[in-house]
mmCIF file of C-alpha atoms and ligand atoms in Angstrom:
data_model
loop_
_atom_site.group_PDB
_atom_site.id
_atom_site.type_symbol
_atom_site.label_atom_id
_atom_site.label_comp_id
_atom_site.label_asym_id
_atom_site.label_seq_id
_atom_site.Cartn_x
_atom_site.Cartn_y
_atom_site.Cartn_z
ATOM 1 C CA MET A 1225 18.095 -3.972 1.292
ATOM 2 C CA LYS A 1226 20.256 -5.231 4.238
ATOM 3 C CA LYS A 1227 19.445 -4.851 8.412
ATOM 4 C CA ILE A 1228 19.323 -0.512 9.183
ATOM 5 C CA ASN A 1229 22.713 -0.023 10.912
ATOM 6 C CA LEU A 1230 22.171 3.007 13.216
ATOM 7 C CA GLU A 1231 25.088 4.647 13.019
ATOM 8 C CA LYS A 1232 25.348 4.502 8.248
ATOM 9 C CA VAL A 1233 22.044 5.588 8.543
ATOM 10 C CA GLN A 1234 21.627 8.566 10.978
ATOM 11 C CA GLU A 1235 25.334 9.452 9.028
ATOM 12 C CA GLN A 1236 23.480 9.457 6.190
ATOM 13 C CA LEU A 1237 20.570 11.319 7.210
ATOM 14 C CA ASN A 1238 23.030 14.551 8.289
ATOM 15 C CA TYR A 1239 23.914 14.650 4.615
ATOM 16 C CA TYR A 1240 20.238 15.570 4.167
ATOM 17 C CA ILE A 1241 20.077 18.219 6.254
ATOM 18 C CA GLY A 1242 19.654 22.122 5.152
ATOM 19 C CA GLU A 1243 19.651 21.687 1.638
ATOM 20 C CA PRO A 1244 16.606 21.100 0.095
ATOM 21 C CA ALA A 1245 16.022 16.471 -0.679
ATOM 22 C CA TYR A 1246 13.819 14.962 -2.619
ATOM 23 C CA LEU A 1247 10.997 12.786 -0.012
ATOM 24 C CA HIS A 1248 9.887 9.561 -1.184
ATOM 25 C CA LEU A 1249 6.978 8.533 1.673
ATOM 26 C CA GLU A 1250 4.911 5.521 1.441
ATOM 27 C CA THR A 1251 2.527 2.993 3.495
ATOM 28 C CA THR A 1252 0.079 0.177 2.420
ATOM 29 C CA ASN A 1253 -1.461 -3.005 3.087
ATOM 30 C CA GLY A 1254 -2.111 -3.811 -0.767
ATOM 31 C CA ALA A 1255 -4.977 -3.708 -2.581
ATOM 32 C CA TYR A 1256 -6.525 -6.627 -1.441
ATOM 33 C CA ALA A 1257 -6.481 -6.265 2.286
ATOM 34 C CA THR A 1258 -10.731 -6.207 2.252
ATOM 35 C CA HIS A 1259 -10.399 -8.817 -0.761
ATOM 36 C CA HIS A 1260 -8.736 -11.368 1.712
ATOM 37 C CA ASN A 1261 -10.350 -10.270 4.546
ATOM 38 C CA ARG A 1262 -13.260 -8.900 5.018
ATOM 39 C CA GLU A 1263 -13.121 -6.937 8.038
ATOM 40 C CA ALA A 1264 -9.198 -6.074 7.314
ATOM 41 C CA PHE A 1265 -9.327 -2.118 5.200
ATOM 42 C CA ASN A 1266 -7.541 -1.309 2.644
ATOM 43 C CA VAL A 1267 -4.923 1.756 3.839
ATOM 44 C CA GLY A 1268 -1.875 3.414 2.402
ATOM 45 C CA ALA A 1269 -0.511 6.579 1.306
ATOM 46 C CA PHE A 1270 1.998 8.115 -0.700
ATOM 47 C CA ILE A 1271 4.098 10.695 -1.774
ATOM 48 C CA ARG A 1272 6.448 11.031 -4.094
ATOM 49 C CA ASN A 1273 9.007 14.183 -4.946
ATOM 50 C CA THR A 1274 7.309 16.133 -2.721
ATOM 51 C CA GLN A 1275 11.185 18.657 -2.072
ATOM 52 C CA ILE A 1276 11.861 19.298 1.539
ATOM 53 C CA THR A 1277 14.401 21.048 3.642
ATOM 54 C CA PHE A 1278 14.757 19.671 7.839
ATOM 55 C CA ASN A 1279 17.369 20.966 10.033
ATOM 56 C CA GLN A 1280 17.343 18.540 12.269
ATOM 57 C CA ALA A 1281 16.901 14.035 11.208
ATOM 58 C CA LYS A 1282 17.596 11.350 13.228
ATOM 59 C CA ILE A 1283 16.803 7.751 13.589
ATOM 60 C CA SER A 1284 15.981 6.253 16.900
ATOM 61 C CA GLY A 1285 14.847 2.637 18.027
ATOM 62 C CA ASP A 1286 16.062 -0.605 17.040
ATOM 63 C CA ALA A 1287 16.580 -3.557 14.812
ATOM 64 C CA SER A 1288 12.408 -4.581 15.313
ATOM 65 C CA ASN A 1289 11.089 -1.271 14.540
ATOM 66 C CA TYR A 1290 13.291 1.925 13.658
ATOM 67 C CA ARG A 1291 11.726 5.668 14.075
ATOM 68 C CA VAL A 1292 12.745 8.473 11.729
ATOM 69 C CA GLY A 1293 11.758 11.600 12.135
ATOM 70 C CA LEU A 1294 13.022 14.848 10.350
ATOM 71 C CA LYS A 1295 12.143 18.602 11.443
ATOM 72 C CA THR A 1296 11.078 21.149 9.657
ATOM 73 C CA GLU A 1297 10.676 24.707 9.784
ATOM 74 C CA GLN A 1298 7.269 24.307 10.406
ATOM 75 C CA GLY A 1299 6.621 20.454 10.923
ATOM 76 C CA TRP A 1300 7.624 17.182 10.751
ATOM 77 C CA VAL A 1301 8.271 14.207 8.652
ATOM 78 C CA TYR A 1302 7.614 10.470 10.252
ATOM 79 C CA ALA A 1303 7.982 7.434 9.706
ATOM 80 C CA GLU A 1304 8.169 3.884 11.448
ATOM 81 C CA GLY A 1305 8.559 0.152 11.259
ATOM 82 C CA LEU A 1306 11.143 0.544 9.488
ATOM 83 C CA ARG A 1307 13.982 -2.492 9.228
ATOM 84 C CA GLU A 1308 15.939 -2.582 6.276
ATOM 85 C CA TYR A 1309 18.318 -0.195 3.888
ATOM 86 C CA HIS A 1310 19.927 0.908 0.902
ATOM 87 C CA ILE A 1311 22.121 3.877 -0.791
ATOM 88 C CA ASN A 1312 21.562 3.375 -4.690
ATOM 89 C CA GLU A 1313 23.990 3.583 -7.473
ATOM 90 C CA GLN A 1314 22.276 7.102 -7.702
ATOM 91 C CA ALA A 1315 23.233 7.721 -3.371
ATOM 92 C CA GLN A 1316 19.644 7.531 -2.209
ATOM 93 C CA LEU A 1317 18.609 7.020 0.801
ATOM 94 C CA LEU A 1318 15.955 3.605 0.953
ATOM 95 C CA LEU A 1319 14.718 2.893 4.330
ATOM 96 C CA ALA A 1320 12.087 0.208 4.369
ATOM 97 C CA GLY A 1321 10.304 -2.170 6.586
ATOM 98 C CA HIS A 1322 8.543 -5.441 5.102
ATOM 99 C CA ASP A 1323 6.617 -8.160 6.868
ATOM 100 C CA LEU A 1324 6.975 -11.683 6.442
ATOM 101 C CA GLN A 1325 6.643 -12.411 2.635
ATOM 102 C CA GLY A 1326 8.523 -9.933 1.697
ATOM 103 C CA ARG A 1327 5.481 -7.722 1.460
ATOM 104 C CA LEU A 1328 6.646 -3.529 1.445
ATOM 105 C CA LEU A 1329 4.600 -2.042 4.563
ATOM 106 C CA VAL A 1330 6.446 1.447 4.820
ATOM 107 C CA THR A 1331 9.581 3.637 3.589
ATOM 108 C CA ILE A 1332 10.845 6.170 3.321
ATOM 109 C CA GLU A 1333 13.585 7.611 0.804
ATOM 110 C CA LEU A 1334 16.155 10.961 0.141
ATOM 111 C CA SER A 1335 17.474 12.014 -2.695
ATOM 112 C CA LYS A 1336 18.707 14.670 -3.860
ATOM 113 C CA HIS A 1337 17.985 14.972 -7.426
ATOM 114 C CA PRO A 1338 14.112 13.917 -8.666
ATOM 115 C CA PHE A 1339 13.299 10.377 -7.933
ATOM 116 C CA ASP A 1340 12.790 8.942 -11.955
ATOM 117 C CA ASN A 1341 9.035 8.826 -13.150
ATOM 118 C CA MET B 539 -16.823 -17.107 -34.341
ATOM 119 C CA ALA B 540 -13.378 -17.983 -34.876
ATOM 120 C CA HIS B 541 -11.417 -14.066 -33.736
ATOM 121 C CA LYS B 542 -8.843 -12.063 -35.670
ATOM 122 C CA HIS B 543 -6.944 -10.354 -33.202
ATOM 123 C CA VAL B 544 -7.866 -10.334 -29.544
ATOM 124 C CA VAL B 545 -6.720 -7.217 -27.480
ATOM 125 C CA VAL B 546 -5.792 -7.493 -23.997
ATOM 126 C CA ILE B 547 -6.492 -4.661 -22.046
ATOM 127 C CA PHE B 548 -5.092 -4.602 -17.807
ATOM 128 C CA PRO B 549 -3.366 -2.111 -15.907
ATOM 129 C CA HIS B 550 -0.396 -4.147 -14.523
ATOM 130 C CA PRO B 551 2.478 -6.495 -15.389
ATOM 131 C CA ASP B 552 1.099 -9.703 -14.347
ATOM 132 C CA ASP B 553 -2.868 -8.809 -14.719
ATOM 133 C CA GLU B 554 -2.731 -11.357 -17.529
ATOM 134 C CA ALA B 555 -1.275 -13.999 -16.504
ATOM 135 C CA PHE B 556 -3.302 -14.744 -13.610
ATOM 136 C CA GLY B 557 -6.255 -13.069 -14.940
ATOM 137 C CA ALA B 558 -6.101 -14.424 -18.289
ATOM 138 C CA ALA B 559 -2.937 -16.511 -19.968
ATOM 139 C CA GLY B 560 -4.560 -19.545 -20.207
ATOM 140 C CA THR B 561 -6.902 -17.953 -22.225
ATOM 141 C CA ILE B 562 -4.133 -15.805 -24.356
ATOM 142 C CA ALA B 563 -2.694 -19.012 -25.238
ATOM 143 C CA ARG B 564 -5.495 -20.916 -26.345
ATOM 144 C CA PHE B 565 -5.497 -18.070 -28.866
ATOM 145 C CA ARG B 566 -2.563 -18.051 -29.953
ATOM 146 C CA ALA B 567 -2.456 -22.056 -30.003
ATOM 147 C CA GLN B 568 -5.135 -21.136 -32.720
ATOM 148 C CA GLY B 569 -3.079 -19.430 -34.774
ATOM 149 C CA VAL B 570 -4.662 -15.853 -33.726
ATOM 150 C CA PRO B 571 -2.805 -12.521 -32.818
ATOM 151 C CA VAL B 572 -3.304 -10.701 -29.121
ATOM 152 C CA THR B 573 -1.958 -8.083 -28.303
ATOM 153 C CA TYR B 574 -1.931 -6.558 -24.626
ATOM 154 C CA LEU B 575 -2.167 -3.108 -23.872
ATOM 155 C CA CYS B 576 -1.030 -2.819 -20.998
ATOM 156 C CA GLY B 577 -1.308 0.687 -18.220
ATOM 157 C CA THR B 578 1.712 0.760 -15.796
ATOM 158 C CA LEU B 579 4.471 -0.959 -14.588
ATOM 159 C CA GLY B 580 3.103 -1.965 -11.607
ATOM 160 C CA GLU B 581 5.734 0.648 -9.544
ATOM 161 C CA MET B 582 3.434 0.813 -6.592
ATOM 162 C CA GLY B 583 3.347 -3.082 -5.837
ATOM 163 C CA ARG B 584 3.826 -4.637 -2.885
ATOM 164 C CA ASN B 585 5.754 -7.235 -3.491
ATOM 165 C CA MET B 586 9.440 -6.805 -3.707
ATOM 166 C CA GLY B 587 9.850 -10.574 -4.321
ATOM 167 C CA ASN B 588 10.176 -13.624 -1.562
ATOM 168 C CA PRO B 589 13.085 -12.980 -0.114
ATOM 169 C CA THR B 590 13.154 -9.424 -1.303
ATOM 170 C CA PHE B 591 14.772 -8.252 -3.999
ATOM 171 C CA ALA B 592 13.562 -5.664 -5.410
ATOM 172 C CA ASN B 593 12.790 -2.666 -3.813
ATOM 173 C CA ARG B 594 10.608 0.702 -5.053
ATOM 174 C CA GLU B 595 13.060 2.715 -7.008
ATOM 175 C CA THR B 596 14.239 -1.460 -8.844
ATOM 176 C CA LEU B 597 10.805 -2.453 -8.774
ATOM 177 C CA PRO B 598 10.626 -0.434 -12.139
ATOM 178 C CA GLN B 599 13.025 -1.987 -14.334
ATOM 179 C CA ILE B 600 12.344 -5.514 -13.282
ATOM 180 C CA ARG B 601 8.798 -5.362 -13.302
ATOM 181 C CA GLN B 602 9.334 -4.217 -17.110
ATOM 182 C CA GLU B 603 11.391 -6.712 -17.706
ATOM 183 C CA GLU B 604 9.264 -9.607 -15.968
ATOM 184 C CA LEU B 605 6.409 -8.454 -18.250
ATOM 185 C CA VAL B 606 8.866 -8.918 -21.547
ATOM 186 C CA LYS B 607 10.032 -12.595 -21.016
ATOM 187 C CA ALA B 608 5.650 -13.231 -19.962
ATOM 188 C CA CYS B 609 5.073 -11.931 -23.349
ATOM 189 C CA GLN B 610 7.333 -13.589 -24.759
ATOM 190 C CA VAL B 611 6.302 -16.750 -23.114
ATOM 191 C CA LEU B 612 2.648 -15.812 -24.217
ATOM 192 C CA ASP B 613 3.564 -15.302 -27.613
ATOM 193 C CA ILE B 614 1.930 -12.314 -27.671
ATOM 194 C CA ASN B 615 2.235 -8.167 -29.107
ATOM 195 C CA LEU B 616 3.320 -5.917 -26.237
ATOM 196 C CA GLU B 617 1.735 -1.776 -25.895
ATOM 197 C CA GLN B 618 2.344 0.091 -22.409
ATOM 198 C CA LEU B 619 0.655 3.109 -22.071
ATOM 199 C CA GLY B 620 2.742 4.538 -19.109
ATOM 200 C CA TYR B 621 0.914 5.332 -16.766
ATOM 201 C CA ARG B 622 1.671 5.089 -12.813
ATOM 202 C CA ASP B 623 0.305 2.876 -10.724
ATOM 203 C CA LYS B 624 -2.487 3.163 -8.599
ATOM 204 C CA THR B 625 -3.264 6.373 -9.890
ATOM 205 C CA LEU B 626 -5.276 5.680 -13.329
ATOM 206 C CA GLU B 627 -8.646 6.327 -11.652
ATOM 207 C CA PHE B 628 -7.552 9.867 -11.255
ATOM 208 C CA GLU B 629 -6.552 10.189 -14.645
ATOM 209 C CA PRO B 630 -9.773 11.807 -16.907
ATOM 210 C CA LYS B 631 -11.874 8.805 -17.826
ATOM 211 C CA ARG B 632 -12.398 10.215 -21.645
ATOM 212 C CA ASP B 633 -8.358 10.469 -22.018
ATOM 213 C CA VAL B 634 -7.939 6.930 -21.140
ATOM 214 C CA ALA B 635 -11.113 5.976 -23.241
ATOM 215 C CA LYS B 636 -9.712 7.987 -26.447
ATOM 216 C CA HIS B 637 -6.138 6.022 -25.893
ATOM 217 C CA LEU B 638 -7.147 3.267 -25.403
ATOM 218 C CA TYR B 639 -9.032 3.820 -29.058
ATOM 219 C CA SER B 640 -6.238 4.826 -30.934
ATOM 220 C CA PHE B 641 -4.999 1.399 -30.407
ATOM 221 C CA LEU B 642 -7.960 -0.205 -30.919
ATOM 222 C CA GLU B 643 -8.619 1.869 -33.941
ATOM 223 C CA LYS B 644 -5.552 0.532 -36.008
ATOM 224 C CA ILE B 645 -5.716 -3.264 -34.029
ATOM 225 C CA LYS B 646 -9.275 -3.592 -35.148
ATOM 226 C CA PRO B 647 -9.833 -6.494 -33.039
ATOM 227 C CA THR B 648 -11.927 -8.825 -32.782
ATOM 228 C CA LEU B 649 -12.501 -8.973 -29.148
ATOM 229 C CA VAL B 650 -11.525 -7.070 -26.326
ATOM 230 C CA ILE B 651 -10.874 -8.490 -22.863
ATOM 231 C CA SER B 652 -10.113 -6.105 -20.158
ATOM 232 C CA TYR B 653 -11.524 -5.592 -16.223
ATOM 233 C CA TYR B 654 -15.708 -5.877 -15.496
ATOM 234 C CA PRO B 655 -15.469 -2.320 -13.711
ATOM 235 C CA GLY B 656 -17.192 -2.466 -10.448
ATOM 236 C CA TYR B 657 -16.216 -6.196 -9.953
ATOM 237 C CA ALA B 658 -12.495 -6.011 -10.474
ATOM 238 C CA VAL B 659 -10.940 -5.291 -6.824
ATOM 239 C CA HIS B 660 -7.706 -3.406 -7.555
ATOM 240 C CA PRO B 661 -9.340 0.283 -8.291
ATOM 241 C CA ASP B 662 -6.764 0.331 -11.604
ATOM 242 C CA HIS B 663 -8.610 -2.529 -12.612
ATOM 243 C CA ASP B 664 -12.040 -0.602 -12.209
ATOM 244 C CA ALA B 665 -10.855 2.516 -13.867
ATOM 245 C CA PHE B 666 -9.124 0.991 -16.893
ATOM 246 C CA GLY B 667 -11.626 -1.843 -17.245
ATOM 247 C CA ALA B 668 -14.168 1.542 -17.199
ATOM 248 C CA ALA B 669 -11.953 2.991 -19.857
ATOM 249 C CA ALA B 670 -12.098 0.477 -22.120
ATOM 250 C CA ILE B 671 -15.321 -0.171 -22.129
ATOM 251 C CA ALA B 672 -15.763 3.694 -23.114
ATOM 252 C CA ALA B 673 -13.398 3.512 -25.855
ATOM 253 C CA VAL B 674 -14.982 -0.195 -26.756
ATOM 254 C CA GLU B 675 -17.953 3.043 -27.220
ATOM 255 C CA LEU B 676 -16.454 5.200 -29.183
ATOM 256 C CA ILE B 677 -16.569 2.408 -32.202
ATOM 257 C CA GLU B 678 -19.350 2.575 -34.300
ATOM 258 C CA PRO B 679 -22.154 -0.679 -33.342
ATOM 259 C CA SER B 680 -21.731 -2.238 -35.808
ATOM 260 C CA GLN B 681 -18.186 -2.404 -36.017
ATOM 261 C CA ARG B 682 -17.283 -3.338 -32.164
ATOM 262 C CA PRO B 683 -15.611 -6.579 -31.143
ATOM 263 C CA GLU B 684 -16.863 -8.354 -28.473
ATOM 264 C CA VAL B 685 -16.232 -7.676 -24.781
ATOM 265 C CA TRP B 686 -14.910 -10.358 -22.331
ATOM 266 C CA ALA B 687 -15.129 -8.750 -18.626
ATOM 267 C CA LEU B 688 -13.281 -10.350 -16.109
ATOM 268 C CA ALA B 689 -14.948 -9.640 -12.467
ATOM 269 C CA ILE B 690 -12.689 -10.946 -9.364
ATOM 270 C CA LYS B 691 -14.347 -9.450 -6.612
ATOM 271 C CA LYS B 692 -15.811 -12.237 -4.706
ATOM 272 C CA ASP B 693 -20.218 -12.926 -4.564
ATOM 273 C CA LYS B 694 -20.088 -11.707 -8.001
ATOM 274 C CA GLU B 695 -22.276 -13.766 -9.050
ATOM 275 C CA LYS B 696 -25.055 -12.869 -6.599
ATOM 276 C CA ASP B 697 -24.918 -9.892 -8.583
ATOM 277 C CA LEU B 698 -24.143 -10.743 -11.897
ATOM 278 C CA GLY B 699 -25.101 -14.142 -12.926
ATOM 279 C CA GLU B 700 -22.797 -17.231 -13.736
ATOM 280 C CA PRO B 701 -20.350 -15.978 -16.493
ATOM 281 C CA GLN B 702 -20.427 -17.242 -19.782
ATOM 282 C CA ILE B 703 -17.283 -17.490 -20.826
ATOM 283 C CA TYR B 704 -15.827 -20.618 -18.631
ATOM 284 C CA TYR B 705 -12.780 -22.697 -19.951
ATOM 285 C CA LYS B 706 -11.014 -25.300 -17.830
ATOM 286 C CA ILE B 707 -7.796 -24.127 -18.797
ATOM 287 C CA THR B 708 -4.986 -27.836 -18.632
ATOM 288 C CA ASP B 709 -4.768 -27.514 -22.191
ATOM 289 C CA THR B 710 -3.035 -24.415 -21.464
ATOM 290 C CA PHE B 711 -1.835 -24.687 -18.140
ATOM 291 C CA GLU B 712 1.905 -25.233 -18.202
ATOM 292 C CA LYS B 713 1.647 -21.841 -20.516
ATOM 293 C CA LYS B 714 0.035 -19.609 -17.705
ATOM 294 C CA TYR B 715 2.001 -21.413 -15.175
ATOM 295 C CA GLN B 716 5.197 -20.166 -16.643
ATOM 296 C CA ALA B 717 3.839 -16.520 -17.229
ATOM 297 C CA ILE B 718 2.998 -16.305 -14.048
ATOM 298 C CA VAL B 719 6.668 -17.399 -13.456
ATOM 299 C CA ALA B 720 8.017 -14.840 -15.186
ATOM 300 C CA HIS B 721 6.565 -12.353 -12.730
ATOM 301 C CA LYS B 722 9.249 -13.418 -10.568
ATOM 302 C CA SER B 723 8.804 -10.554 -8.273
ATOM 303 C CA GLN B 724 5.087 -10.873 -7.520
ATOM 304 C CA ALA B 725 4.907 -14.347 -8.074
ATOM 305 C CA ALA B 726 6.447 -15.697 -5.064
ATOM 306 C CA GLY B 727 4.404 -13.517 -2.781
ATOM 307 C CA ILE B 728 1.698 -14.480 -5.173
ATOM 308 C CA LEU B 729 1.176 -18.020 -5.336
ATOM 309 C CA GLY B 730 3.149 -17.894 -1.299
ATOM 310 C CA GLY B 731 5.802 -20.247 -2.202
ATOM 311 C CA ILE B 732 6.005 -21.413 -5.421
ATOM 312 C CA ASN B 733 9.032 -24.013 -5.021
ATOM 313 C CA GLN B 734 7.568 -26.121 -2.266
ATOM 314 C CA GLY B 735 6.706 -28.790 -4.015
ATOM 315 C CA PRO B 736 4.108 -30.264 -6.155
ATOM 316 C CA ASP B 737 1.846 -31.158 -3.621
ATOM 317 C CA GLN B 738 1.218 -27.118 -2.993
ATOM 318 C CA LEU B 739 1.342 -26.323 -6.577
ATOM 319 C CA ASP B 740 -1.254 -28.494 -7.696
ATOM 320 C CA ALA B 741 -3.066 -27.504 -4.375
ATOM 321 C CA ILE B 742 -3.015 -23.712 -6.083
ATOM 322 C CA VAL B 743 -3.316 -25.355 -9.989
ATOM 323 C CA LYS B 744 -6.722 -26.910 -8.441
ATOM 324 C CA ASN B 745 -8.218 -24.198 -6.030
ATOM 325 C CA LYS B 746 -7.342 -20.704 -8.136
ATOM 326 C CA LEU B 747 -6.142 -21.155 -11.356
ATOM 327 C CA SER B 748 -7.420 -24.177 -13.411
ATOM 328 C CA THR B 749 -10.634 -21.663 -14.348
ATOM 329 C CA GLU B 750 -10.960 -18.846 -16.328
ATOM 330 C CA THR B 751 -14.297 -17.370 -16.585
ATOM 331 C CA PHE B 752 -15.882 -13.814 -18.033
ATOM 332 C CA TYR B 753 -19.075 -12.270 -18.505
ATOM 333 C CA ARG B 754 -19.799 -11.044 -22.466
ATOM 334 C CA TRP B 755 -20.303 -7.245 -21.909
ATOM 335 C CA GLU B 756 -23.763 -6.015 -23.474
ATOM 336 C CA PHE B 757 -23.599 -2.747 -25.059
HETATM 337 ZN ZN1 LIG C 1033 -3.488 -5.725 -10.647
#
């Protein structure tokens, strides 16, 4: 993945506006947070291959913390802490944030077709 | 007792390497066949290599290749059960147990190694360990294999006492190390920089990886 280029990502988000898209949204601090530090809590959530249609999409922020907001007819989808992006061979848009050891903290992904598995 | 066939039941690629590779290598050195029933592909792992070379969508294929490589290093058979990472605790335990049983029925192991339910930290570990024990319980008592359960929870000894099976794995450490580094996307994050010279590796070996212990499961 490469460092987020705001214009490029915005262009990609625009491409998904107004038509059903598949969403993967996830945040995690790992299954061992409490194991390694008794005062930490395991926290995480993911949703995969949910179809959504949004009529507004924007990336905001700077290199230290980009946010993405997708406005749907009835509500919102939100992610923060994004710093890297990648468009894969299936033309899916992947946005993610990692910690200093390269571990995933947050990711939001969009695709015109369902994500594999 | 000399074992005829050992079945290892863990949910994630790399569980076998970190938890039991030394013991597995020991059995292989004695010529005992070992089959690994691996539950998932660790698709939801958060280690993406360090520096990162995987992403959420490429991770499954990368971990598939790493798993095959680790099994080649350890010279063991691999069977993959096709569940999804992080979801095992939500599958009906009885269904997973029957699935595992279908392999045990064919392989007829004399020893099964899995996680100690409730003492294995990750919900997938606990759920798969519980299903493994339920699978063995489907076998008629006189035919049942021995079960060794791996507990990794801190202070497990307070509840469970000292583990009955204890291996110092100095003889097979090299195999274990190679099995761990075969899981390249995970090893760097977990070992915290394996290329930082022999001192660090020695320290990791001494502190974390030089022994493997298991509890003998009583039915
Ligand atoms: Zn695991």
